[in-house]
Short mmCIF file of C-alpha atoms in Angstrom, two decimals:
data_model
loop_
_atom_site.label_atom_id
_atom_site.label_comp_id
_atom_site.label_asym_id
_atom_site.label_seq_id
_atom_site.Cartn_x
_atom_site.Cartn_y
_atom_site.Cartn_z
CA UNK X 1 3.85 -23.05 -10.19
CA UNK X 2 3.80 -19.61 -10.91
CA UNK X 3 2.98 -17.12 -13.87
CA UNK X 4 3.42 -13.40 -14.11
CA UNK X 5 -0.05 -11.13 -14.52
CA UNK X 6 0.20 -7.56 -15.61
CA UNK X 7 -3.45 -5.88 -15.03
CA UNK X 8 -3.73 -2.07 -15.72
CA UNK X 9 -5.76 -0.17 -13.61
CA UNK X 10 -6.55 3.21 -15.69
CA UNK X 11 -7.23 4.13 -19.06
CA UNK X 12 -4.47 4.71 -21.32
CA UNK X 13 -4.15 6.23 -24.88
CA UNK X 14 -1.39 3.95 -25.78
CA UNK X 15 0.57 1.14 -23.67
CA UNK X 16 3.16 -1.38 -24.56
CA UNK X 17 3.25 -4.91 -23.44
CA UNK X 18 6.92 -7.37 -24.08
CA UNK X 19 7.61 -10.56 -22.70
CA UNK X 20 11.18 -12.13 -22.32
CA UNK X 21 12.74 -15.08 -20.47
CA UNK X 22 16.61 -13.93 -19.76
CA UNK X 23 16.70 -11.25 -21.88
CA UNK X 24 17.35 -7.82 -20.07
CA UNK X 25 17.02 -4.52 -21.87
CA UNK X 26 13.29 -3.00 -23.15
CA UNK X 27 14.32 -3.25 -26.82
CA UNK X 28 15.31 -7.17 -26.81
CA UNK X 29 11.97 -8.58 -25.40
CA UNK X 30 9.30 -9.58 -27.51
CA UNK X 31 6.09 -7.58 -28.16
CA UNK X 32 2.97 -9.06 -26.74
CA UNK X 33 0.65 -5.97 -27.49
CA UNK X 34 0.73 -2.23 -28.41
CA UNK X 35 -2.42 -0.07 -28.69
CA UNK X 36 -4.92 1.25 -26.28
CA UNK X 37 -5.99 -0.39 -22.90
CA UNK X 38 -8.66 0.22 -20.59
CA UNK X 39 -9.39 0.07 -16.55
CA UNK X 40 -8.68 -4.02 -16.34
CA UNK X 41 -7.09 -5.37 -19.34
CA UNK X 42 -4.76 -7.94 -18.65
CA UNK X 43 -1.84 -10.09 -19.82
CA UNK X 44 -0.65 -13.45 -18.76
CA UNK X 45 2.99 -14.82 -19.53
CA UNK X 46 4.50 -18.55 -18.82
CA UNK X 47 6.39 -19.70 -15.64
CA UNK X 48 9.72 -18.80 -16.10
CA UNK X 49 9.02 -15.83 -18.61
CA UNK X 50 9.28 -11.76 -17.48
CA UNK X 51 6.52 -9.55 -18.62
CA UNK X 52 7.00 -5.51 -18.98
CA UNK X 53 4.84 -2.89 -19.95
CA UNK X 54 5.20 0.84 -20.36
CA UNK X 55 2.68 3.79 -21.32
CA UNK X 56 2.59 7.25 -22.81
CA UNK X 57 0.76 9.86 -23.82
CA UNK X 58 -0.11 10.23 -27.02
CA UNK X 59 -0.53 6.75 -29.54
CA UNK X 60 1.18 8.82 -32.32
CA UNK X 61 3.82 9.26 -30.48
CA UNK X 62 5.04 5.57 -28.48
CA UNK X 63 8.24 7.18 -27.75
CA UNK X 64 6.91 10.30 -25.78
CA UNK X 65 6.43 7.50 -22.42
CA UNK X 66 7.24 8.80 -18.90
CA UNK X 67 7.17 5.52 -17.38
CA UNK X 68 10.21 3.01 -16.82
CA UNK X 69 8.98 -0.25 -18.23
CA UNK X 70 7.40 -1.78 -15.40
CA UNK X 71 7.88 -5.37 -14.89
CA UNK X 72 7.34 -8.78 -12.88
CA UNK X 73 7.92 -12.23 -13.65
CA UNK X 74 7.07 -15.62 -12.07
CA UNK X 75 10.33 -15.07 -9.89
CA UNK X 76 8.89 -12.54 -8.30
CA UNK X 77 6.83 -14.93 -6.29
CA UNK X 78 3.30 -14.20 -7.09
CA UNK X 79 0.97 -16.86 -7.17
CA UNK X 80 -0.77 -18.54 -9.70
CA UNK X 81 -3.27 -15.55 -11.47
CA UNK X 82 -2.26 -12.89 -8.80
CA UNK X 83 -1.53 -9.65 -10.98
CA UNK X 84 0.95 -6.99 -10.54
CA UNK X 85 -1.25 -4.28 -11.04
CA UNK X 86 0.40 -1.49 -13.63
CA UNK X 87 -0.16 2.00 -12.29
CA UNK X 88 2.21 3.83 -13.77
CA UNK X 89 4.05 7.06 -11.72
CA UNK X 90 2.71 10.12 -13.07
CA UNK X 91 -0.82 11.54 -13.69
CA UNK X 92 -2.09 13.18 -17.08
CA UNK X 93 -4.61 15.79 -15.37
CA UNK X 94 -1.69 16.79 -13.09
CA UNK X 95 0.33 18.93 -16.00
CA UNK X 96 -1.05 21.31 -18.08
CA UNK X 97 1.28 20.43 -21.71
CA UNK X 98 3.48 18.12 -23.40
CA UNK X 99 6.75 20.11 -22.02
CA UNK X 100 5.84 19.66 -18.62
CA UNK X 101 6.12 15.96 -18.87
CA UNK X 102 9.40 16.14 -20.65
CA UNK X 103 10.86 18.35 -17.97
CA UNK X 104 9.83 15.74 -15.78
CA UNK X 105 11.26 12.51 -17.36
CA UNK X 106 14.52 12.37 -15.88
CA UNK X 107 13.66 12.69 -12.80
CA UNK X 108 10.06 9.69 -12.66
CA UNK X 109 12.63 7.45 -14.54
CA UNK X 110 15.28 8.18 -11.76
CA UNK X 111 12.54 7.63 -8.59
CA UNK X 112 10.51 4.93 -10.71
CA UNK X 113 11.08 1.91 -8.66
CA UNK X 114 13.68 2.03 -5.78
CA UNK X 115 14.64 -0.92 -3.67
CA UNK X 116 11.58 -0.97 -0.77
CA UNK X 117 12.29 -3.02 2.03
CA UNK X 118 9.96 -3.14 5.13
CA UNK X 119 11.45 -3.50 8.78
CA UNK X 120 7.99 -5.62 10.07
CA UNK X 121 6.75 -7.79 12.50
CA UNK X 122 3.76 -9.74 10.63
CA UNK X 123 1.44 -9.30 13.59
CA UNK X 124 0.57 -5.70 13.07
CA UNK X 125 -2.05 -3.94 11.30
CA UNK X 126 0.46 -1.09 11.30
CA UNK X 127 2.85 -3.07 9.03
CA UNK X 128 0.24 -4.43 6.92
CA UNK X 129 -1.15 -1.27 5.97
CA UNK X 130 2.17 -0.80 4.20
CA UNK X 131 2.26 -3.93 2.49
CA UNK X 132 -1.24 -3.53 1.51
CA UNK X 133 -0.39 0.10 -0.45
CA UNK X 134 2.47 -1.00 -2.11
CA UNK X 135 -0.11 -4.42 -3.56
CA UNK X 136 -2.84 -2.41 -4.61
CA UNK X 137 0.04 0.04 -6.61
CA UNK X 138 1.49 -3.14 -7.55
CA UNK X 139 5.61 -2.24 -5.89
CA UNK X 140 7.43 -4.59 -5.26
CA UNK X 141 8.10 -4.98 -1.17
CA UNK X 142 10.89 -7.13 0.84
CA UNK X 143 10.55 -7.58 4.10
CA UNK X 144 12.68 -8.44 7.29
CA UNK X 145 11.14 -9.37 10.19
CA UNK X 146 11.22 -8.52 14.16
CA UNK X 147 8.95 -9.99 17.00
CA UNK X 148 8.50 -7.15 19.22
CA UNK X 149 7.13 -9.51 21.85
CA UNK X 150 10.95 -10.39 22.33
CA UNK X 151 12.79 -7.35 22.35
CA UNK X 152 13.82 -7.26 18.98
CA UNK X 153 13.13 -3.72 18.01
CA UNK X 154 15.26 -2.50 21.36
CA UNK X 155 18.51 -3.64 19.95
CA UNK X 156 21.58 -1.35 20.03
CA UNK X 157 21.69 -2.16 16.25
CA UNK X 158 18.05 -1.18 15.96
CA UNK X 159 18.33 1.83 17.32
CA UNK X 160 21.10 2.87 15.33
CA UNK X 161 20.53 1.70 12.20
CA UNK X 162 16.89 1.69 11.86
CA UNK X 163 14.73 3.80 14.02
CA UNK X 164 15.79 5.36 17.09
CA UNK X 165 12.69 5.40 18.31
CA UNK X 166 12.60 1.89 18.49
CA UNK X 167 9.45 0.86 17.04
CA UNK X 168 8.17 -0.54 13.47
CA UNK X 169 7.19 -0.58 10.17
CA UNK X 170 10.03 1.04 8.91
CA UNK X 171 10.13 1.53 5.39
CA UNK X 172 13.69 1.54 4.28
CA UNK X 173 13.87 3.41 0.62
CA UNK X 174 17.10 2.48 -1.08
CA UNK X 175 20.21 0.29 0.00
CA UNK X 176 23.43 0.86 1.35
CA UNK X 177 24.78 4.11 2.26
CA UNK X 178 21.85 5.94 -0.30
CA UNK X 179 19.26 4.21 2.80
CA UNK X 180 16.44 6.50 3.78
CA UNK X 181 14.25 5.44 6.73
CA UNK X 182 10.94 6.16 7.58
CA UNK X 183 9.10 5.72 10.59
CA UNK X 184 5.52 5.82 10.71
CA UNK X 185 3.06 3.65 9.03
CA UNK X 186 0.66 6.43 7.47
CA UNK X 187 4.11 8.39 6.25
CA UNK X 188 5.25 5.58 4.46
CA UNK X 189 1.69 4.86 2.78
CA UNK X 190 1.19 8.53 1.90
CA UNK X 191 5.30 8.20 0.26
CA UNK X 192 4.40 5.18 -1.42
CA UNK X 193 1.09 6.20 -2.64
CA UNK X 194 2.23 10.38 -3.99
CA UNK X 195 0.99 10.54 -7.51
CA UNK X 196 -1.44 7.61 -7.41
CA UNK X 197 -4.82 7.22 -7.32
CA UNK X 198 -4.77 6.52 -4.11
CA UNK X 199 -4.62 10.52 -3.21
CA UNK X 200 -7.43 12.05 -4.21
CA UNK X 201 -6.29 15.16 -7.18
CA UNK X 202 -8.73 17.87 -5.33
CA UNK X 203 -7.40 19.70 -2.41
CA UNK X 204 -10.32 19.38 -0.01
CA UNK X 205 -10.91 16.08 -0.91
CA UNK X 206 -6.68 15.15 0.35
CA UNK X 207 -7.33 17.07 3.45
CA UNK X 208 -10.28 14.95 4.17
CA UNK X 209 -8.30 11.93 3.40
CA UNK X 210 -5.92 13.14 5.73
CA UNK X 211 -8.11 13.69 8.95
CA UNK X 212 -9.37 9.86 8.09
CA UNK X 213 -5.88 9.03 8.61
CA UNK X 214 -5.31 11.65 12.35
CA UNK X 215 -8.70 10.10 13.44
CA UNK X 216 -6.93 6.29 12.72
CA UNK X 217 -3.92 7.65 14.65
CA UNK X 218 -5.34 9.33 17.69
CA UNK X 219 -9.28 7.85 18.03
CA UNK X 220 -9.03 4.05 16.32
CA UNK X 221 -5.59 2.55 16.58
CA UNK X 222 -4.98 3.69 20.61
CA UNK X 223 -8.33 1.65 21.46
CA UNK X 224 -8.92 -1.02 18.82
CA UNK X 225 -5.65 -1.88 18.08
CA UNK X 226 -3.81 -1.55 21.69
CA UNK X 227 -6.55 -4.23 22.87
CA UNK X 228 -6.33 -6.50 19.96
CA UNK X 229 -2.41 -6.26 21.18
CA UNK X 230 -3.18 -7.25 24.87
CA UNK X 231 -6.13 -9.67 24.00
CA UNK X 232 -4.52 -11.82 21.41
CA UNK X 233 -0.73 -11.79 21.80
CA UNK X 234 0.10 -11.05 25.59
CA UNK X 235 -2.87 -12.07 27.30
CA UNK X 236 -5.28 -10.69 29.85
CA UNK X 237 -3.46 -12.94 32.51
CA UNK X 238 -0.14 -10.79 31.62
CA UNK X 239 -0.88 -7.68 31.54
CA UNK X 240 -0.21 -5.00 34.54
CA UNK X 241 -2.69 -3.43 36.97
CA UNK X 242 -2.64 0.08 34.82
CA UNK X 243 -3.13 -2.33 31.50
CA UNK X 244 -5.81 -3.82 33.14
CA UNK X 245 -7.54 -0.58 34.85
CA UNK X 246 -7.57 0.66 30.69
CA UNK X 247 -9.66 -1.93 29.40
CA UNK X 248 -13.22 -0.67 29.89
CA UNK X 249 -12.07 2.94 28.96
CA UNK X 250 -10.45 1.97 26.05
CA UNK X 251 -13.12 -0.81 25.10
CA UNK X 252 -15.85 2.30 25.52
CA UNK X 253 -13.51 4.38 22.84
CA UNK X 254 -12.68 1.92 20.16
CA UNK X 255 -16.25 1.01 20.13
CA UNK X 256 -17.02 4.46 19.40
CA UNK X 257 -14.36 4.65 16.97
CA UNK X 258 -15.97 1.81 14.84
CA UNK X 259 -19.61 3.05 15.29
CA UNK X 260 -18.34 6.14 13.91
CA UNK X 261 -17.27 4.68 10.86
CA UNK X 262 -20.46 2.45 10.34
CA UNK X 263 -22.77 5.53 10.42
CA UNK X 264 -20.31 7.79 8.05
CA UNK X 265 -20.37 4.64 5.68
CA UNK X 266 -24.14 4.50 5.45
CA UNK X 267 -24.39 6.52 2.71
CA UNK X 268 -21.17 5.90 0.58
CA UNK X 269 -18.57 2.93 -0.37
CA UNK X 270 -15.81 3.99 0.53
CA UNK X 271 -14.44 6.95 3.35
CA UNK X 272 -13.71 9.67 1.24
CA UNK X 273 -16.26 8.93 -1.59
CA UNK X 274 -16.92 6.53 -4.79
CA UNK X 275 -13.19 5.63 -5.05
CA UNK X 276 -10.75 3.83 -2.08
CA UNK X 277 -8.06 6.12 -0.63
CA UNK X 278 -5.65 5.65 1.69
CA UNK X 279 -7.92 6.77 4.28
CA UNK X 280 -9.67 3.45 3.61
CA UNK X 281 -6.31 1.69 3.51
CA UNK X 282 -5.50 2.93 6.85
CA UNK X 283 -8.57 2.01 8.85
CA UNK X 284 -9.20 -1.12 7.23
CA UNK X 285 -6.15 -2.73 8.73
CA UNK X 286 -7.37 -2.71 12.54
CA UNK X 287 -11.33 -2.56 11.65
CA UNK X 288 -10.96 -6.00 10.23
CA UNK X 289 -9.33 -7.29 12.78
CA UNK X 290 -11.77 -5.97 15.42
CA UNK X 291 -12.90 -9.10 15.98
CA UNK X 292 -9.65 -10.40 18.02
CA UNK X 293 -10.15 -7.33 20.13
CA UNK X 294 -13.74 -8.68 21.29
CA UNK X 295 -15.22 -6.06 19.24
CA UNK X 296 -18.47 -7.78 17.64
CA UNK X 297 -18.64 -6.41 13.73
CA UNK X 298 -21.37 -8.13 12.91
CA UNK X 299 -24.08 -5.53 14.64
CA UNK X 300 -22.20 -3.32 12.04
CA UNK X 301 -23.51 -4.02 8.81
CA UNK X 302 -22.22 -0.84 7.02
CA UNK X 303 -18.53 -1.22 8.35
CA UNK X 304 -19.15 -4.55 7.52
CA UNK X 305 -20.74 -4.18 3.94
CA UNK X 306 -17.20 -1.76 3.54
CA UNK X 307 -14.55 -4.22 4.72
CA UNK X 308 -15.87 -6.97 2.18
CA UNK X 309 -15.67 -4.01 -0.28
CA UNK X 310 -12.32 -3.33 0.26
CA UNK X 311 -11.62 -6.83 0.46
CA UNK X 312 -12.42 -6.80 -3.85
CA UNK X 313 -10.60 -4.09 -5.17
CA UNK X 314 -8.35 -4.95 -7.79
CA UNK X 315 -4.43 -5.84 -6.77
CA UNK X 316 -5.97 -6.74 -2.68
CA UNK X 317 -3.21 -8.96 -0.51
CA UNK X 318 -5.16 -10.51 2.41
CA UNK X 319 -2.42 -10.02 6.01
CA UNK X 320 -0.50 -12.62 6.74
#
């Protein structure tokens, strides 16, 4: 059995909470609540039964909202008390009057919730990181799946319909012929997460988010992630005379990489300050899964003391 959660994750002058079983327009569902709401507030429905919510701006004015109503229902497929988290697609600090935000309706109503499918194979930390933004902004995400141990990603019909480069995630945005595709794993977080809180507002404070993200790219995910790769799925026994001449070097650097992180983490919770970005996002998915690379976390108490922290922010999805 399962039950749709909403759970909103900022504060909000006014929001709007209906309920409905087959009923399929805004205006026909039934209203749960309408006032303000705070960081955590939450509503519950009954198997079966959808739940939307919307917000706007002002409470004396309900019909000034930006936001689609934004909805889940037990259908959906979350489990029992799992909330989709309501963090609706546009920020108040980022525009300076009322106007603005009209100007701007059309076009967050338009781009509110696409079709997101993710071209995956469930072993990677790169995919996960993906699936992990789009939880903690509460998006929905489909999924098809590839093992890359057998080729799969090296199709002719890969290649041409989903990444020439032949390699995953993917994030396809849209269906049919309006299909966009985007390589990349940190791309497709930063696309998913534009306009959240997950991007900090202040413009030295993105850029540092951003060379958390080049150092994941170039220093962490080479070393860490490569050996986790070898180690766990093709095997020390397998692996090539060059594959095996990389191992100490590459040991020597990922252990770096993560001894790096503990001693930035010493004095803060999270990478980029009090609040997780997707700089945290990003590294988390191959520091928690050192441990299959024969990496030993525990002589890391910070990085440790951070990955637990991650671990309870509101809307987390544990990898598969």
């Amino acid at each position: 059995m399962s039950y749709p959660v909403l759970q909103i994750t900022g504060d909000y002058a006014f929001v709007e909470i209906r309920k409905g079983r087959a009923a399929e327009r805004w205006e026909d569902m039934a209203l749960v609540y309408r006032g303000s709401a705070s960081r955590g507030d939450e509503w519950k429905g009954a198997e079966g039964e959808k739940l939307w919510g919307c917000h706007c701006l002002w409470p004396s004015d309900p019909n000034s909202t930006l936001s689609q109503p934004y909805d889940v229902s037990s259908r959906a497929g979350l489990a029992v008390g799992q909330p989709r988290l309501l963090r609706f697609p546009t920020r108040v600090g980022s525009f300076r009057s009322f106007a603005a935000f009209e100007s701007l309706a059309d076009e967050v109503q338009e781009d509110a919730l696409p079709r997101l499918l993710l071209h995956e194979d469930p072993k990677s930390g790169n995919c996960y990181k993906i699936k992990l933004t789009t939880a903690l902004l509460g998006l929905p995400l489909e999924t098809r799946q590839y093992d890359i141990l057998n080729g799969e990603t090296r199709t002719p019909e890969f290649l041409e319909n989903v990444n020439s480069n032949g390699r995953i995630p993917v994030l396809q945005i849209g269906e049919s012929e309006n299909a966009r595709f985007l390589p990349e794993s940190n791309a497709a977080c930063w696309y998913l997460a534009s306009g959240s809180d997950l991007i900090p507002d202040d413009r030295f404070a993105q850029a540092d988010m951003l060379r958390w993200m080049f150092f994941e790219q170039y220093q962490h995910e080479p070393n860490v992630a490569t050996l986790r790769f070898w180690l766990r799925f093709v095997g020390e026994a397998n692996l090539s005379d060059e594959q095996q001449a990389q191992i100490p070097a590459r040991r020597v650097a990922g252990q770096a990489a993560l001894e790096l992180l503990d001693g930035e983490l010493a004095d803060r919770p999270f990478l980029c300050g009090e609040a997780l970005t997707l700089a945290d996002i990003t590294l988390f998915a191959y520091s928690h899964l050192a441990g299959d690379a024969g990496f030993e976390l525990g002589v890391l108490g910070n990085l440790s003391a951070w990955i637990e922290r991650v671990k309870q922010v509101p809307g987390f999805a544990p990898m598969d």
